[in-house]
CSV table of C-alpha atoms in Angstrom, one decimal:
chain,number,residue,atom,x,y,z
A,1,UNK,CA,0.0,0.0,0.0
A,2,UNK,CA,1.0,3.5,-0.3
A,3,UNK,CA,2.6,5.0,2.5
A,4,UNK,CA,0.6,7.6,4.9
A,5,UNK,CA,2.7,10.7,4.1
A,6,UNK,CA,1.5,9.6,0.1
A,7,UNK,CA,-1.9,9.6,1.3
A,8,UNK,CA,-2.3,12.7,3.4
A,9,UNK,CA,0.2,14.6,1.0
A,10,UNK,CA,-1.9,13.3,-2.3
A,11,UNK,CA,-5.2,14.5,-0.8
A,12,UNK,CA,-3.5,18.3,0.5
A,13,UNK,CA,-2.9,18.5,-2.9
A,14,UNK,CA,-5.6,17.4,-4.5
A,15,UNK,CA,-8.1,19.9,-1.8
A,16,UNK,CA,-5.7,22.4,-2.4
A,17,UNK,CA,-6.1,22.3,-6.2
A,18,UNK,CA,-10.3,22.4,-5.9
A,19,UNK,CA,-10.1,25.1,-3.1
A,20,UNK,CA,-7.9,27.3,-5.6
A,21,UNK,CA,-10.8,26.0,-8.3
A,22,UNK,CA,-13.6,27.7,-5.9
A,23,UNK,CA,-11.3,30.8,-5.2
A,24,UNK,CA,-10.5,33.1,-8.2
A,25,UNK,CA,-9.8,36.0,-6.4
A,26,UNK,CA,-7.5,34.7,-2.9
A,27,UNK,CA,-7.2,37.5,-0.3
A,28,UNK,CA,-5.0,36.2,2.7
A,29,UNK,CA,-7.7,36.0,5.1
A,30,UNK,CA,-9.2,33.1,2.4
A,31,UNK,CA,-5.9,31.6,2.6
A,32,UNK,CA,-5.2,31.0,5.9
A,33,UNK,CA,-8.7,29.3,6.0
A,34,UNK,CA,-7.6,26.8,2.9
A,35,UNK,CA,-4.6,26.0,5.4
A,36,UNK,CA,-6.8,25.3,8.2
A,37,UNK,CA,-9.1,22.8,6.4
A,38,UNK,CA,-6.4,21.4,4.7
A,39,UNK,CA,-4.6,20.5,8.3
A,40,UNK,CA,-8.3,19.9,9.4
A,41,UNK,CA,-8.7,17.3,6.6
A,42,UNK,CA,-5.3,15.9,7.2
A,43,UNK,CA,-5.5,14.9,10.8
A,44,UNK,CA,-9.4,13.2,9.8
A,45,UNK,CA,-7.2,11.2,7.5
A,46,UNK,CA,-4.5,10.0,10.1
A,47,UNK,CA,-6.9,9.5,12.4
A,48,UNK,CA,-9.3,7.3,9.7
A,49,UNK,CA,-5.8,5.2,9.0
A,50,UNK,CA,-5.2,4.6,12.4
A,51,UNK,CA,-8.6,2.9,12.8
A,52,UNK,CA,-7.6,1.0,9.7
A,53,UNK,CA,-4.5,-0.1,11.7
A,54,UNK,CA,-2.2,2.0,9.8
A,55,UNK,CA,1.1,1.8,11.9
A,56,UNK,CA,2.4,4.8,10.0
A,57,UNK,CA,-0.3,6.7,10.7
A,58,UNK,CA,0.6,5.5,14.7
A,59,UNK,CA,4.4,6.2,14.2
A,60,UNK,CA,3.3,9.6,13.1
A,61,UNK,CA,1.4,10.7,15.8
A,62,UNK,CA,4.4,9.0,17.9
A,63,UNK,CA,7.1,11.6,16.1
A,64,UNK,CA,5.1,14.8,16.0
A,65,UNK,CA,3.4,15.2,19.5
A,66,UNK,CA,5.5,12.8,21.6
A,67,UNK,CA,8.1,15.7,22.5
A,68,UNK,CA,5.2,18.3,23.3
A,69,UNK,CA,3.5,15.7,25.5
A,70,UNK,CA,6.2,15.1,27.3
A,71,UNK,CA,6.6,18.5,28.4
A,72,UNK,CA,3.4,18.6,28.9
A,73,UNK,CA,3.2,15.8,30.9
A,74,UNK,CA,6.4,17.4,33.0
A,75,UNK,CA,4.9,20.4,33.9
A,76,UNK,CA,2.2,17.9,36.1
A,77,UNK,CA,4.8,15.7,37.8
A,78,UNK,CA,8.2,17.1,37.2
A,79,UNK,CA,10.2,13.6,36.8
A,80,UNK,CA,11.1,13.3,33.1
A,81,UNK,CA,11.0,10.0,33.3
A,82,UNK,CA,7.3,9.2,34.6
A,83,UNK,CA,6.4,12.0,32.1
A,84,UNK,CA,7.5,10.0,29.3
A,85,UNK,CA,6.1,6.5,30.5
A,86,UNK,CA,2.8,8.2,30.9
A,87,UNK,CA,2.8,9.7,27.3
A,88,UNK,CA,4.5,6.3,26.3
A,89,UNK,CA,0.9,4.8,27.6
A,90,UNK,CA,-1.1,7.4,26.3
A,91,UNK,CA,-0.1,7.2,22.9
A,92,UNK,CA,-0.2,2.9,23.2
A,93,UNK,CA,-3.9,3.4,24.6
A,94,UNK,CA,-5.2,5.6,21.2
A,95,UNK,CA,-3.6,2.5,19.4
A,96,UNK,CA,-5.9,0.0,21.7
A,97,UNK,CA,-8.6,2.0,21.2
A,98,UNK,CA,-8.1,3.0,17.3
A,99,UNK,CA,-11.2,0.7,16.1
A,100,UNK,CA,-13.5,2.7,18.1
A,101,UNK,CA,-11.7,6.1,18.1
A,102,UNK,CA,-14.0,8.6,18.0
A,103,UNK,CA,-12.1,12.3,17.9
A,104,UNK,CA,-13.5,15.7,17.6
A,105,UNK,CA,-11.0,18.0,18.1
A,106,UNK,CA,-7.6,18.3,16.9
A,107,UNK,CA,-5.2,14.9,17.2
A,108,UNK,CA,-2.7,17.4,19.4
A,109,UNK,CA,-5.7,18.7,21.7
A,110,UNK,CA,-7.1,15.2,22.3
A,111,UNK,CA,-3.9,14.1,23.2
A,112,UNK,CA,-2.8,16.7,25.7
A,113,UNK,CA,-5.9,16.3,27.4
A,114,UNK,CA,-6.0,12.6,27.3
A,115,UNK,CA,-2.2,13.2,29.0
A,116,UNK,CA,-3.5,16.4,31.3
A,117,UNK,CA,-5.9,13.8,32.4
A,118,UNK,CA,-3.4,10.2,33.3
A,119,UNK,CA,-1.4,13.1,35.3
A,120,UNK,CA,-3.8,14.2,37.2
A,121,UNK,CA,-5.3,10.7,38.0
A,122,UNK,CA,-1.5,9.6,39.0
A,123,UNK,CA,-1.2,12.5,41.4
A,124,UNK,CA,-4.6,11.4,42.7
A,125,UNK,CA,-3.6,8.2,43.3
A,126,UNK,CA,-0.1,8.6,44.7
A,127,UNK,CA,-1.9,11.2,47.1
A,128,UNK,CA,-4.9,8.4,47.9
A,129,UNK,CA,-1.4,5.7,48.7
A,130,UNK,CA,0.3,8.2,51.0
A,131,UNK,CA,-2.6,8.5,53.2
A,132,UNK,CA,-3.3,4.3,53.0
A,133,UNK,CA,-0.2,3.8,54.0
A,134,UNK,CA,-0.1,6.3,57.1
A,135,UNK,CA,-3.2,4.6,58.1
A,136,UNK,CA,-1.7,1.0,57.8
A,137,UNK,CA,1.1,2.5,59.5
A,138,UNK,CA,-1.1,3.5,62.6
A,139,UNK,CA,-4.7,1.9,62.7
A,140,UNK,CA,-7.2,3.0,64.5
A,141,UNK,CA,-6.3,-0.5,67.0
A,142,UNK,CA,-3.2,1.2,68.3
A,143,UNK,CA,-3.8,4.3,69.2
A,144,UNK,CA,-2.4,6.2,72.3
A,145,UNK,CA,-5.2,5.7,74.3
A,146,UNK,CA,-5.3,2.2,74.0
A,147,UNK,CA,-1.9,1.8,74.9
A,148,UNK,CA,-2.4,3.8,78.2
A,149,UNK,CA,-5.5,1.8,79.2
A,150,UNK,CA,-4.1,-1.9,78.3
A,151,UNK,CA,-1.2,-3.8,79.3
A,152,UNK,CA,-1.5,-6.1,76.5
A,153,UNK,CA,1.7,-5.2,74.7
A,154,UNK,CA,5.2,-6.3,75.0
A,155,UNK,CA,6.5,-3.4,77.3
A,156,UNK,CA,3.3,-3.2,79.4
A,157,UNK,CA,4.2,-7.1,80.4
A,158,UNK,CA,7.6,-6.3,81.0
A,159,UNK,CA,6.7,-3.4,82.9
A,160,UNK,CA,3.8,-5.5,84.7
A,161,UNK,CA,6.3,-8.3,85.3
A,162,UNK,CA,8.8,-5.9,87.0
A,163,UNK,CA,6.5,-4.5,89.1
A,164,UNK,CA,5.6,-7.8,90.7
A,165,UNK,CA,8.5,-8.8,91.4
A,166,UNK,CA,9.2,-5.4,93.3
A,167,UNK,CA,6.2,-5.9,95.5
């Protein structure tokens, strides 16, 4: 088959060449618009060969947002290297997902939410661990008050043992 930048490059050209068709008379406001649909109609065509399983189309969305995303991503968590396993995943998932893809807005803007979003859930649930793991650290069974009013713990038999034997 023909390669994706064939495909996407082919069909600029070919909107490019009925846009100039529909436009006799191009003022630059009417030109930047052409260049708008024409990136418009290129991502609905990456995204349309991903859900074909077009790995091309996957490696390109891999080479030309992976380095925004990252930073991205970094601005959330500040460690480069979880930054780029979360995008890593990110990026995987839309390839999971590519049969049942369903995107409205631009390829970048999905993405960058899609990472926004697998930040701020990480966050969430490194916050949620911290406070599990200062509760399993001290339960509710051994608080200070509990102490004081047993002697059913190590020192308190010691202690207990002592005492008797002083008496």
């Amino acid at each position: 088959g023909l390669s994706l930048e064939t495909i996407i490059t082919t069909a600029v050209m070919e909107f490019y060449k009925e846009a100039t068709k529909i436009i006799v008379h191009v003022n630059h406001g009417s030109l930047i618009k052409i260049r708008q649909e024409a990136l418009s109609i290129q991502e609905k065509l990456i995204v349309e060969q991903l859900k074909k399983g077009n790995e091309d189309a996957y490696k390109y969305i891999y080479t030309y947002h992976y380095v925004l995303l990252c930073h991205v991503a970094n601005q959330y968590l500040n460690d480069n290297f979880l930054s780029e396993t979360i995008v890593g995943d990110v990026i995987f998932h839309l390839w999971e997902i590519r049969e049942t893809l369903n995107i409205t807005i631009s390829i970048r803007s999905y993405l960058i939410k899609a990472v926004r979003n697998r930040c701020i859930d990480y966050l969430k649930s490194r916050s949620e661990k911290k406070e599990i793991s200062f509760s399993v650290l001290v339960p509710e069974e051994m608080s200070e008050e509990k102490y004081l009013q047993s002697d059913n713990y190590p020192l308190g038999i010691l202690l207990e043992r002592e005492l008797e034997h002083e008496i």
